Amino acid sequence: MDPKTSPLAQLKDPSLLKTDALINGEWVGGASRFDVDDPATGALLTHVANLGASEADAAITAANAAWPAWRAKTAKERSAILMRWYHLLIQHADDLARILTAEQGKPLAEARGEIVYGASFVEWFAEEAKRVRGEVVPTTDASKRTVVIRQPVGVCAAITPWNFPLAMITRKVAPALAAGCPVVIKPAEQTPLTALAAAELAQRAGMPAGVLNVITGDSEQSIAIGQVLCASDAVRHLSFTGSTEVGRILMAQSAPTIKKLSLELGGNAPFLVFDDADLDSAVEGAIASKYRNAGQTCVCANRLYVQAGVYDAFVAKLAEKVGGLKVGNGFEPGVTQGPLIEDAAIEKVERHVADAVAKGAKVLVGGARLHDRFFQPTVLSEATGEMLCAREETFGPVAPVFRFTTEAEGIAMANATEFGLASYFFSRDIGRIYRVAEGLESGMVGINTGLISSAEVPFGGVKQSGLGREGGHQGIDEYLETKYLCLGDINR
Ligand SMILES: NC(=O)C1=CN([C@@H]2O[C@H](COP(=O)(O)OP(=O)(O)OC[C@H]3O[C@@H](n4cnc5c(N)ncnc54)[C@H](O)[C@@H]3O)[C@@H](O)[C@H]2O)C=CC1
Ligand SMILES: O=C(O)[C@H](O)CS(=O)(=O)O
């Protein structure tokens, strides 16, 4: 790291910059290290411990050894440690945001927003920890009494992506810890520093050794680490956020041990604008959903469907607003869109735009790479179903706008995908709102809004977008087993 130019040289608390992994309360360097780069400049930020299968085994062993004492704590005791962690995340939000922008690229203000969003899961599940209840079931046999209790599932593994380096970790580990489970986290190789800084703060909050472990590895080692996590019988739950392709691999690798799985995978979100929509609100919602994180979110609007009567007005308004977005280094004041995470990501975006134009789409604004990994916020009109951007998740700042005529046609086009994570639509008609919301095949529906994510709601998808829910009161259920006690012979 160049102390003169690196963004990491300006941390208020430099001790948050951890480059070793965390196993059993100890920082572990391993035999080799891998590079972490700044996606905006390509500059090397630092080197991080490149661990593999043996360290993954050690982390599972440490977590399993720490489990009895962690589950024996009262919910209130676990809650207190989580709440201290939450307050430390907020207290250090500026440094965490700086680390996040340095390794992931999103604008600093957006990174700080993610820190607050990610911390909110720790707060939410610190509270939920104290509300895990069982039940007494009225018996049909007078000699018996029946009770249902809920217990932590055991060691939980979390394999997380680069697009939300903190939030995708806390959304998984906060409920697991709250439920009484120890965790082994494998963060994305592109963004390990945020995970390690958050782990340091968990240590400061009093998280016992072995309860929270972080195993870092490059892309090759991540595969080896994943194989160990999947194959281990001690790991009773695996939570993954990332591509559907990798989700399938992890699901198959977990089958021999019948693991509980939470999978938050790819999306292909439709965004419908009906004739009766408030167009200014629809444009605002489209920008919020499409261009957040430079379009690198699984709930981004990927296909915009606009009813014929308002199509021309909508695309004109959208293109005008999108033209005002400022692209640049996330540390530059006023920048609203940073770089894409890596070369393969921007090449995929270029492929989607070139394919769409070749098949008749019109570029209303943007349409090309600015330089390096920066892509102009783009609006394409006259999009059609034959284009790649209709079938694949672009994961970039490109809004293809399709035309539809009837409500039924709009719903059918929206549902014509194997994915079903998020969907959005704008209408002011209450009857239409119910018909369309109930007709869309997705786990989450934004109605007259493009932003739907928060800690208190059950986030997740249907079809091939994944399994399970994260957040909300449902989020902790993933980490609990339900046990039924049948007490007989009570009259003896
Ligand atoms: N649902 C979501 O929020 C996300 C979806 N994606 C989708 O995935 C596409 C590719 O992005 P990637 O970063 O390559 O996602 P990815 O799915 O390859 O990586 C996500 C995480 O999985 C790990 N991983 C990858 N292969 C693995 C394996 N065989 N065993 C164990 N761990 C493994 C990575 O190290 C990382 O921690 C994106 O273009 C996007 O379409 C990517 C990130 C987040
Ligand atoms: O994986 C993602 O892209 C995130 O879940 C999106 S959100 O939770 O920040 O909306």
Coordinates of C-alpha atoms and ligand atoms in Angstrom, one line a residue:
M1 CA 0.0 0.0 0.0
D2 CA 1.5 3.4 -1.0
P3 CA 1.0 5.6 2.1
K4 CA 1.1 8.7 -0.1
T5 CA -1.8 7.7 -2.5
S6 CA -3.7 4.7 -1.0
P7 CA -7.2 5.5 0.2
L8 CA -6.4 3.1 3.1
A9 CA -3.7 5.4 4.4
Q10 CA -6.4 7.8 5.7
L11 CA -8.2 5.6 8.2
K12 CA -9.0 7.2 11.6
D13 CA -8.3 3.8 13.1
P14 CA -5.6 2.0 11.0
S15 CA -5.8 -1.0 13.3
L16 CA -9.1 -1.9 11.5
L17 CA -7.1 -2.8 8.4
K18 CA -6.6 -6.5 8.9
T19 CA -5.0 -8.7 6.3
D20 CA -4.8 -12.0 8.2
A21 CA -7.7 -14.4 8.6
L22 CA -9.4 -15.0 11.9
I23 CA -9.6 -18.5 13.4
N24 CA -10.4 -19.3 17.0
G25 CA -9.8 -15.7 18.0
E26 CA -6.3 -15.6 16.5
W27 CA -5.2 -13.7 13.4
V28 CA -3.7 -16.3 11.0
G29 CA -1.4 -15.3 8.1
G30 CA -1.0 -18.7 6.3
A31 CA 1.8 -19.7 3.9
S32 CA 0.9 -17.3 1.1
R33 CA -1.1 -14.1 0.3
F34 CA -3.2 -12.8 -2.5
D35 CA -3.6 -9.3 -3.9
V36 CA -6.5 -7.0 -3.2
D37 CA -6.8 -4.3 -5.8
D38 CA -8.7 -1.0 -6.1
P39 CA -11.2 -1.6 -9.0
A40 CA -11.2 2.1 -9.8
T41 CA -7.5 2.4 -10.5
G42 CA -6.3 -1.2 -10.7
A43 CA -3.7 -0.3 -8.0
L44 CA -2.7 -2.8 -5.4
L45 CA -4.2 -2.1 -2.0
T46 CA -2.6 -4.9 0.0
H47 CA -2.1 -8.6 0.3
V48 CA -4.4 -10.9 2.3
A49 CA -3.8 -14.3 3.8
N50 CA -4.5 -17.0 1.2
L51 CA -5.8 -19.9 3.3
G52 CA -7.2 -23.2 2.1
A53 CA -8.7 -26.5 3.0
S54 CA -6.6 -27.2 6.1
E55 CA -7.4 -23.8 7.6
A56 CA -11.1 -24.2 6.7
D57 CA -11.0 -27.5 8.7
A58 CA -9.3 -25.7 11.6
A59 CA -12.0 -23.0 11.6
I60 CA -14.8 -25.6 11.6
T61 CA -13.1 -27.4 14.5
A62 CA -12.8 -24.1 16.4
A63 CA -16.4 -23.2 15.7
N64 CA -17.7 -26.6 16.8
A65 CA -15.6 -26.4 20.0
A66 CA -17.0 -22.9 20.8
W67 CA -20.6 -23.9 20.1
P68 CA -21.6 -25.4 23.5
A69 CA -20.6 -22.3 25.4
W70 CA -22.2 -20.0 22.9
R71 CA -25.5 -21.9 22.8
A72 CA -25.4 -22.1 26.6
K73 CA -25.4 -18.3 26.9
T74 CA -28.8 -16.8 27.4
A75 CA -30.4 -15.0 24.5
K76 CA -30.0 -11.8 26.3
E77 CA -26.2 -12.4 26.7
R78 CA -25.8 -13.2 23.0
S79 CA -28.0 -10.1 22.3
A80 CA -25.8 -7.9 24.3
I81 CA -22.6 -8.9 22.4
L82 CA -24.4 -8.4 19.1
M83 CA -25.7 -5.0 20.2
R84 CA -22.2 -4.0 21.2
W85 CA -21.0 -5.1 17.7
Y86 CA -23.7 -3.0 16.1
H87 CA -22.7 0.1 18.0
L88 CA -19.0 -0.4 17.0
L89 CA -19.9 -0.9 13.3
I90 CA -21.8 2.4 13.5
Q91 CA -19.1 4.2 15.5
H92 CA -16.5 3.1 12.8
A93 CA -18.8 3.6 9.8
D94 CA -16.5 6.2 8.2
D95 CA -13.5 3.9 8.2
L96 CA -15.5 0.8 7.2
A97 CA -17.0 2.8 4.3
R98 CA -13.5 3.9 3.2
I99 CA -12.2 0.3 3.3
L100 CA -15.3 -0.8 1.4
T101 CA -15.0 1.8 -1.4
A102 CA -11.3 1.1 -1.7
E103 CA -11.8 -2.6 -2.5
Q104 CA -15.3 -2.6 -4.1
G105 CA -15.5 0.8 -5.8
K106 CA -19.0 2.1 -4.9
P107 CA -19.2 5.8 -4.1
L108 CA -18.2 6.6 -0.5
A109 CA -21.7 7.9 0.4
E110 CA -23.2 4.6 -0.9
A111 CA -20.6 2.6 0.9
R112 CA -21.5 4.4 4.2
G113 CA -25.1 3.6 3.4
E114 CA -24.2 0.0 3.1
I115 CA -22.4 0.0 6.5
V116 CA -25.5 1.4 8.2
Y117 CA -27.7 -1.1 6.3
G118 CA -25.3 -4.0 7.1
A119 CA -25.2 -2.9 10.8
S120 CA -29.0 -2.8 10.9
F121 CA -29.0 -6.6 10.5
V122 CA -26.9 -7.0 13.6
E123 CA -29.2 -4.6 15.5
W124 CA -32.3 -6.4 14.2
F125 CA -31.2 -9.9 15.2
A126 CA -29.8 -8.7 18.5
E127 CA -33.4 -7.9 19.2
E128 CA -34.8 -11.0 17.6
A129 CA -32.5 -13.2 19.6
K130 CA -34.7 -12.6 22.6
R131 CA -37.9 -13.5 20.8
V132 CA -37.1 -17.1 19.8
R133 CA -40.1 -18.9 21.4
G134 CA -41.4 -22.5 21.5
E135 CA -45.0 -23.6 22.2
V136 CA -47.1 -25.8 24.4
V137 CA -49.4 -27.9 22.1
P138 CA -52.8 -28.9 23.6
T139 CA -52.6 -32.7 23.8
T140 CA -55.2 -35.3 22.7
D141 CA -53.9 -37.8 25.3
A142 CA -54.6 -36.9 28.9
S143 CA -51.6 -38.9 30.1
K144 CA -49.2 -36.7 27.9
R145 CA -48.0 -33.2 27.6
T146 CA -46.5 -31.8 24.4
V147 CA -43.9 -29.0 24.1
V148 CA -42.1 -27.6 21.0
I149 CA -38.7 -26.1 21.6
R150 CA -36.3 -24.4 19.1
Q151 CA -32.6 -25.0 19.2
P152 CA -29.6 -23.6 17.2
V153 CA -28.7 -25.8 14.2
G154 CA -24.9 -25.8 14.8
V155 CA -21.9 -24.6 12.9
C156 CA -23.0 -22.3 10.0
A157 CA -20.9 -21.4 7.0
A158 CA -21.4 -18.2 5.0
I159 CA -19.9 -17.7 1.5
T160 CA -20.5 -14.1 0.5
P161 CA -20.2 -11.9 -2.6
W162 CA -18.2 -8.7 -3.4
N163 CA -21.2 -6.5 -4.3
F164 CA -22.2 -5.9 -0.6
P165 CA -19.0 -6.7 1.3
L166 CA -20.6 -6.0 4.7
A167 CA -24.3 -6.4 4.4
M168 CA -24.2 -9.9 2.8
I169 CA -22.1 -11.0 5.7
T170 CA -24.2 -9.5 8.6
R171 CA -27.5 -10.6 6.9
K172 CA -26.3 -14.2 7.3
V173 CA -24.2 -14.2 10.5
A174 CA -26.2 -12.0 12.7
P175 CA -29.2 -14.3 12.8
A176 CA -27.0 -17.4 13.1
L177 CA -25.1 -15.9 16.1
A178 CA -28.4 -14.7 17.6
A179 CA -29.8 -18.2 17.4
G180 CA -26.8 -19.6 19.2
C181 CA -24.8 -20.8 16.2
P182 CA -21.0 -20.3 15.6
V183 CA -20.0 -19.2 12.1
V184 CA -17.3 -19.6 9.5
I185 CA -17.3 -16.8 6.9
K186 CA -15.6 -17.1 3.5
P187 CA -15.8 -13.5 2.0
A188 CA -15.3 -12.8 -1.7
E189 CA -11.7 -12.6 -2.8
Q190 CA -12.3 -9.2 -4.3
T191 CA -13.5 -7.7 -1.0
P192 CA -12.0 -9.4 2.1
L193 CA -10.9 -6.3 4.0
T194 CA -14.4 -5.1 4.9
A195 CA -15.1 -8.6 6.3
L196 CA -11.9 -8.6 8.3
A197 CA -12.5 -5.1 9.7
A198 CA -16.0 -6.2 10.8
A199 CA -14.6 -9.3 12.4
E200 CA -12.1 -7.1 14.3
L201 CA -15.0 -5.1 15.7
A202 CA -16.8 -8.3 16.6
Q203 CA -13.8 -9.2 18.6
R204 CA -13.8 -5.8 20.4
A205 CA -17.5 -6.4 21.1
G206 CA -16.6 -9.5 23.1
M207 CA -17.4 -12.2 20.6
P208 CA -15.8 -15.3 22.2
A209 CA -12.9 -17.1 20.4
G210 CA -14.1 -19.5 17.7
V211 CA -17.7 -18.2 17.6
L212 CA -16.9 -15.9 14.5
N213 CA -14.2 -17.1 12.1
V214 CA -13.2 -15.6 8.7
I215 CA -11.3 -17.6 6.2
T216 CA -9.9 -15.6 3.3
G217 CA -8.7 -17.2 0.0
D218 CA -8.2 -16.3 -3.6
S219 CA -10.6 -17.7 -6.3
E220 CA -8.8 -21.0 -6.5
Q221 CA -8.6 -21.5 -2.7
S222 CA -12.2 -20.4 -2.3
I223 CA -13.2 -23.5 -4.2
A224 CA -11.1 -25.7 -1.9
I225 CA -12.5 -23.9 1.2
G226 CA -16.0 -24.3 -0.2
Q227 CA -15.5 -28.1 -0.7
V228 CA -14.4 -28.5 2.9
L229 CA -17.4 -26.4 4.2
C230 CA -19.8 -28.4 2.1
A231 CA -18.3 -31.8 3.0
S232 CA -18.1 -31.3 6.7
D233 CA -20.8 -33.0 8.7
A234 CA -20.2 -30.5 11.5
V235 CA -21.3 -27.7 9.3
R236 CA -25.1 -27.9 9.6
H237 CA -26.1 -24.8 7.5
L238 CA -24.6 -23.2 4.5
S239 CA -25.7 -19.7 3.4
F240 CA -24.5 -18.4 0.0
T241 CA -25.1 -15.2 -1.9
G242 CA -23.8 -15.1 -5.5
S243 CA -24.3 -16.5 -8.9
T244 CA -26.9 -19.2 -9.6
E245 CA -24.2 -21.3 -11.2
V246 CA -22.1 -21.4 -8.0
G247 CA -25.3 -21.9 -5.9
R248 CA -25.9 -25.1 -7.9
I249 CA -22.4 -26.3 -7.2
L250 CA -22.6 -25.6 -3.5
M251 CA -26.1 -27.3 -3.3
A252 CA -24.7 -30.4 -5.0
Q253 CA -21.6 -30.5 -2.8
S254 CA -23.9 -30.2 0.3
A255 CA -26.2 -33.0 -0.7
P256 CA -24.1 -35.8 0.9
T257 CA -24.4 -34.2 4.4
I258 CA -28.0 -33.0 3.9
K259 CA -27.2 -29.5 5.0
K260 CA -29.8 -26.7 5.5
L261 CA -29.3 -24.2 2.8
S262 CA -30.0 -20.5 2.3
L263 CA -29.3 -19.5 -1.3
E264 CA -29.6 -15.9 -2.6
L265 CA -28.7 -16.2 -6.2
G266 CA -29.1 -14.5 -9.5
G267 CA -32.0 -12.3 -10.5
N268 CA -33.5 -10.8 -13.7
A269 CA -35.9 -8.2 -12.1
P270 CA -38.7 -6.9 -14.3
F271 CA -39.7 -3.2 -13.8
L272 CA -43.2 -2.4 -15.2
V273 CA -44.6 1.0 -15.8
F274 CA -48.3 1.2 -16.5
D275 CA -50.2 3.9 -18.3
D276 CA -51.7 5.1 -15.0
A277 CA -48.2 5.4 -13.3
D278 CA -46.8 8.7 -11.9
L279 CA -44.0 8.9 -14.5
D280 CA -41.7 11.1 -12.4
S281 CA -42.0 8.6 -9.6
A282 CA -41.4 5.7 -12.0
V283 CA -38.3 7.4 -13.4
E284 CA -37.0 8.0 -9.9
G285 CA -37.7 4.4 -8.9
A286 CA -36.0 3.1 -12.1
I287 CA -32.8 5.0 -11.4
A288 CA -32.7 4.0 -7.7
S289 CA -33.1 0.4 -8.6
K290 CA -31.1 0.2 -11.8
Y291 CA -28.0 2.2 -11.1
R292 CA -27.4 1.5 -7.4
N293 CA -23.9 -0.1 -7.0
A294 CA -23.4 0.5 -10.8
G295 CA -26.2 -2.0 -11.4
Q296 CA -24.3 -4.7 -9.5
T297 CA -27.1 -5.9 -7.3
C298 CA -29.2 -9.0 -7.6
V299 CA -32.4 -6.9 -7.2
C300 CA -31.6 -4.3 -9.8
A301 CA -34.2 -3.7 -12.4
N302 CA -32.8 -5.8 -15.3
R303 CA -35.7 -5.4 -17.8
L304 CA -37.9 -2.3 -17.9
Y305 CA -41.4 -2.9 -19.4
V306 CA -43.4 0.3 -20.2
Q307 CA -47.0 0.3 -21.4
A308 CA -47.4 1.7 -24.9
G309 CA -49.3 4.8 -23.9
V310 CA -46.5 6.2 -21.9
Y311 CA -43.5 4.6 -23.5
D312 CA -42.1 7.6 -25.4
A313 CA -42.6 9.9 -22.4
F314 CA -41.0 7.5 -20.0
V315 CA -37.9 6.8 -22.0
A316 CA -37.3 10.5 -22.7
K317 CA -37.6 11.4 -19.0
L318 CA -35.4 8.5 -18.0
A319 CA -32.7 9.2 -20.5
E320 CA -32.6 12.9 -19.5
K321 CA -32.1 12.0 -15.8
V322 CA -29.6 9.2 -16.5
G323 CA -27.5 11.6 -18.5
G324 CA -27.0 13.6 -15.3
L325 CA -25.4 10.7 -13.3
K326 CA -21.7 11.3 -12.5
V327 CA -19.3 8.4 -13.1
G328 CA -15.9 8.3 -11.4
N329 CA -13.7 7.2 -8.6
G330 CA -15.9 6.5 -5.5
F331 CA -13.8 8.8 -3.4
E332 CA -14.5 11.8 -5.7
P333 CA -17.1 14.2 -4.3
G334 CA -20.4 14.1 -6.2
V335 CA -19.8 10.8 -7.9
T336 CA -22.9 8.6 -8.1
Q337 CA -21.5 5.7 -10.0
G338 CA -18.2 3.9 -9.5
P339 CA -16.4 1.3 -11.5
L340 CA -17.5 -2.3 -12.2
I341 CA -15.8 -4.8 -10.0
E342 CA -13.5 -6.5 -12.6
D343 CA -12.7 -6.7 -16.3
A344 CA -15.0 -9.7 -16.9
A345 CA -17.9 -7.7 -15.5
I346 CA -17.5 -4.7 -17.8
E347 CA -16.9 -7.0 -20.8
K348 CA -20.3 -8.7 -20.1
V349 CA -22.0 -5.3 -20.1
E350 CA -20.3 -4.4 -23.4
R351 CA -21.5 -7.7 -24.8
H352 CA -25.1 -7.0 -23.7
V353 CA -25.1 -3.6 -25.2
A354 CA -23.5 -4.6 -28.5
D355 CA -26.0 -7.6 -28.8
A356 CA -29.0 -5.3 -28.1
V357 CA -27.9 -2.7 -30.7
A358 CA -27.2 -5.4 -33.3
K359 CA -30.8 -6.6 -32.7
G360 CA -32.4 -3.2 -33.1
A361 CA -32.1 -1.4 -29.8
K362 CA -31.4 2.4 -29.8
V363 CA -28.9 3.9 -27.4
L364 CA -30.6 7.0 -25.9
V365 CA -27.8 7.8 -23.5
G366 CA -24.4 6.2 -22.6
G367 CA -23.8 2.9 -24.4
A368 CA -20.0 2.6 -24.0
R369 CA -17.1 2.2 -21.6
L370 CA -15.8 5.6 -20.4
H371 CA -12.3 4.1 -19.6
D372 CA -10.9 1.2 -17.5
R373 CA -13.8 -0.3 -15.6
F374 CA -16.1 2.7 -15.8
F375 CA -19.2 2.2 -18.0
Q376 CA -21.5 5.1 -18.9
P377 CA -25.0 4.8 -17.3
T378 CA -27.0 3.6 -20.3
V379 CA -30.6 3.6 -21.5
L380 CA -31.6 1.4 -24.5
S381 CA -35.0 1.8 -26.2
E382 CA -36.8 -0.6 -28.5
A383 CA -35.5 -3.6 -26.6
T384 CA -37.0 -7.0 -27.5
G385 CA -37.1 -10.5 -26.0
E386 CA -34.4 -11.8 -28.4
M387 CA -31.7 -9.8 -26.8
L388 CA -29.2 -11.2 -24.2
C389 CA -30.3 -8.4 -21.8
A390 CA -33.8 -9.9 -21.7
R391 CA -32.5 -13.3 -20.7
E392 CA -29.4 -12.7 -18.7
E393 CA -28.6 -10.6 -15.6
T394 CA -26.5 -7.7 -17.0
F395 CA -25.1 -6.8 -13.6
G396 CA -24.2 -3.4 -14.9
P397 CA -25.6 0.2 -15.5
V398 CA -27.7 -0.6 -18.5
A399 CA -31.5 -0.1 -18.7
P400 CA -33.1 -1.9 -21.7
V401 CA -36.7 -0.6 -22.1
F402 CA -39.3 -2.9 -23.6
R403 CA -42.8 -2.0 -24.8
F404 CA -46.0 -3.9 -23.8
T405 CA -49.7 -3.3 -24.5
T406 CA -52.0 -5.1 -22.1
E407 CA -51.7 -5.8 -18.3
A408 CA -51.8 -9.5 -19.0
E409 CA -49.0 -9.2 -21.6
G410 CA -46.9 -7.1 -19.2
I411 CA -47.2 -9.8 -16.4
A412 CA -46.4 -12.6 -18.9
M413 CA -43.3 -10.8 -20.2
A414 CA -42.2 -10.1 -16.6
N415 CA -42.5 -13.7 -15.6
A416 CA -40.8 -15.2 -18.7
T417 CA -37.6 -16.0 -16.8
E418 CA -36.3 -18.9 -14.7
F419 CA -35.5 -16.3 -12.0
G420 CA -37.8 -14.8 -9.4
L421 CA -36.0 -12.6 -6.9
A422 CA -37.4 -9.1 -7.1
S423 CA -39.9 -7.3 -9.3
Y424 CA -41.2 -3.8 -9.5
F425 CA -44.1 -1.9 -11.0
F426 CA -45.7 1.5 -11.0
S427 CA -49.4 2.1 -11.0
R428 CA -51.9 4.2 -9.0
D429 CA -54.8 1.9 -9.5
I430 CA -55.5 -0.3 -6.4
G431 CA -57.2 -3.0 -8.3
R432 CA -54.3 -3.2 -10.8
I433 CA -51.8 -3.1 -7.8
Y434 CA -53.4 -6.3 -6.3
R435 CA -53.7 -8.1 -9.6
V436 CA -50.2 -7.4 -10.7
A437 CA -48.6 -8.0 -7.3
E438 CA -50.3 -11.3 -7.0
G439 CA -49.4 -12.3 -10.6
L440 CA -45.7 -11.6 -10.5
E441 CA -43.5 -14.6 -9.9
S442 CA -40.9 -13.2 -7.4
G443 CA -40.1 -13.3 -3.7
M444 CA -40.3 -9.6 -3.4
V445 CA -42.3 -6.9 -5.2
G446 CA -41.6 -3.1 -5.1
I447 CA -44.8 -1.2 -5.8
N448 CA -44.2 2.5 -6.7
T449 CA -40.7 2.2 -5.3
G450 CA -37.4 1.0 -6.6
L451 CA -35.8 0.3 -3.2
I452 CA -37.2 -2.6 -1.2
S453 CA -34.4 -3.9 1.1
S454 CA -34.2 -3.5 4.8
A455 CA -33.5 -5.7 7.9
E456 CA -37.1 -6.1 9.0
V457 CA -38.4 -7.8 5.8
P458 CA -37.9 -11.4 4.5
F459 CA -35.5 -11.0 1.5
G460 CA -35.3 -13.9 -0.9
G461 CA -36.5 -15.3 -4.2
V462 CA -38.5 -18.1 -5.9
K463 CA -37.7 -20.3 -8.9
Q464 CA -34.0 -20.4 -9.6
S465 CA -33.2 -17.2 -7.6
G466 CA -32.7 -19.3 -4.4
L467 CA -33.9 -20.8 -1.2
G468 CA -34.9 -19.4 2.1
R469 CA -35.3 -15.9 3.5
E470 CA -32.9 -13.5 5.1
G471 CA -34.0 -10.6 7.4
G472 CA -37.3 -10.2 9.0
H473 CA -38.5 -12.5 11.8
Q474 CA -38.2 -15.3 9.2
G475 CA -34.4 -14.8 8.9
I476 CA -33.6 -16.4 12.3
D477 CA -35.8 -19.5 11.5
E478 CA -33.1 -20.6 9.0
Y479 CA -30.7 -21.1 11.9
L480 CA -33.1 -23.0 14.3
E481 CA -34.2 -26.6 14.5
T482 CA -37.7 -27.3 15.8
K483 CA -37.8 -30.1 18.4
Y484 CA -40.9 -31.7 19.8
L485 CA -41.0 -33.1 23.4
C486 CA -43.7 -35.6 24.3
L487 CA -44.0 -36.2 28.0
G488 CA -46.0 -39.3 28.9
D489 CA -47.2 -41.1 31.9
I490 CA -47.9 -37.9 33.8
N491 CA -50.6 -39.5 36.0
R492 CA -48.3 -42.1 37.5
Ligands
LIG1 N1 -27.1 -12.6 -5.9 C1 -26.2 -11.7 -5.8 O1 -26.3 -10.7 -5.1 C2 -24.9 -11.8 -6.6 C3 -25.0 -12.3 -7.8 N2 -23.9 -12.4 -8.6 C4 -24.0 -12.9 -9.9 O2 -22.9 -13.8 -10.2 C5 -22.1 -13.3 -11.3 C6 -20.7 -13.6 -11.1 O3 -20.2 -12.9 -10.0 P1 -19.1 -13.6 -9.1 O4 -18.5 -12.6 -8.2 O5 -18.3 -14.4 -10.0 O6 -20.0 -14.5 -8.1 P2 -19.6 -15.9 -7.6 O7 -20.9 -16.6 -7.3 O8 -18.6 -16.6 -8.4 O9 -18.9 -15.6 -6.2 C7 -19.6 -15.3 -5.0 C8 -18.8 -16.0 -3.9 O10 -18.7 -17.4 -4.1 C9 -17.4 -17.8 -4.0 N3 -17.2 -18.9 -4.9 C10 -17.2 -18.9 -6.3 N4 -17.1 -20.2 -6.7 C11 -17.1 -21.0 -5.7 C12 -17.0 -22.4 -5.5 N5 -16.9 -23.2 -6.5 N6 -17.0 -22.9 -4.2 C13 -17.1 -22.0 -3.1 N7 -17.1 -20.7 -3.2 C14 -17.1 -20.2 -4.5 C15 -16.6 -16.6 -4.4 O11 -15.2 -16.7 -3.9 C16 -17.4 -15.5 -3.7 O12 -17.1 -15.5 -2.3 C17 -22.5 -11.8 -11.3 O13 -22.3 -11.3 -12.6 C18 -23.9 -11.8 -10.9 O14 -24.7 -12.1 -12.0 C19 -22.7 -12.1 -8.1 C20 -22.6 -11.5 -6.8 C21 -23.7 -11.3 -6.0
LIG2 O1 -27.2 -9.3 -3.2 C1 -27.6 -8.2 -3.4 O2 -27.4 -7.6 -4.5 C2 -28.2 -7.5 -2.2 O3 -29.0 -8.5 -1.6 C3 -29.1 -6.4 -2.7 S1 -29.7 -5.5 -1.3 O4 -30.0 -6.4 -0.2 O5 -28.7 -4.5 -1.0 O6 -31.0 -4.9 -1.9

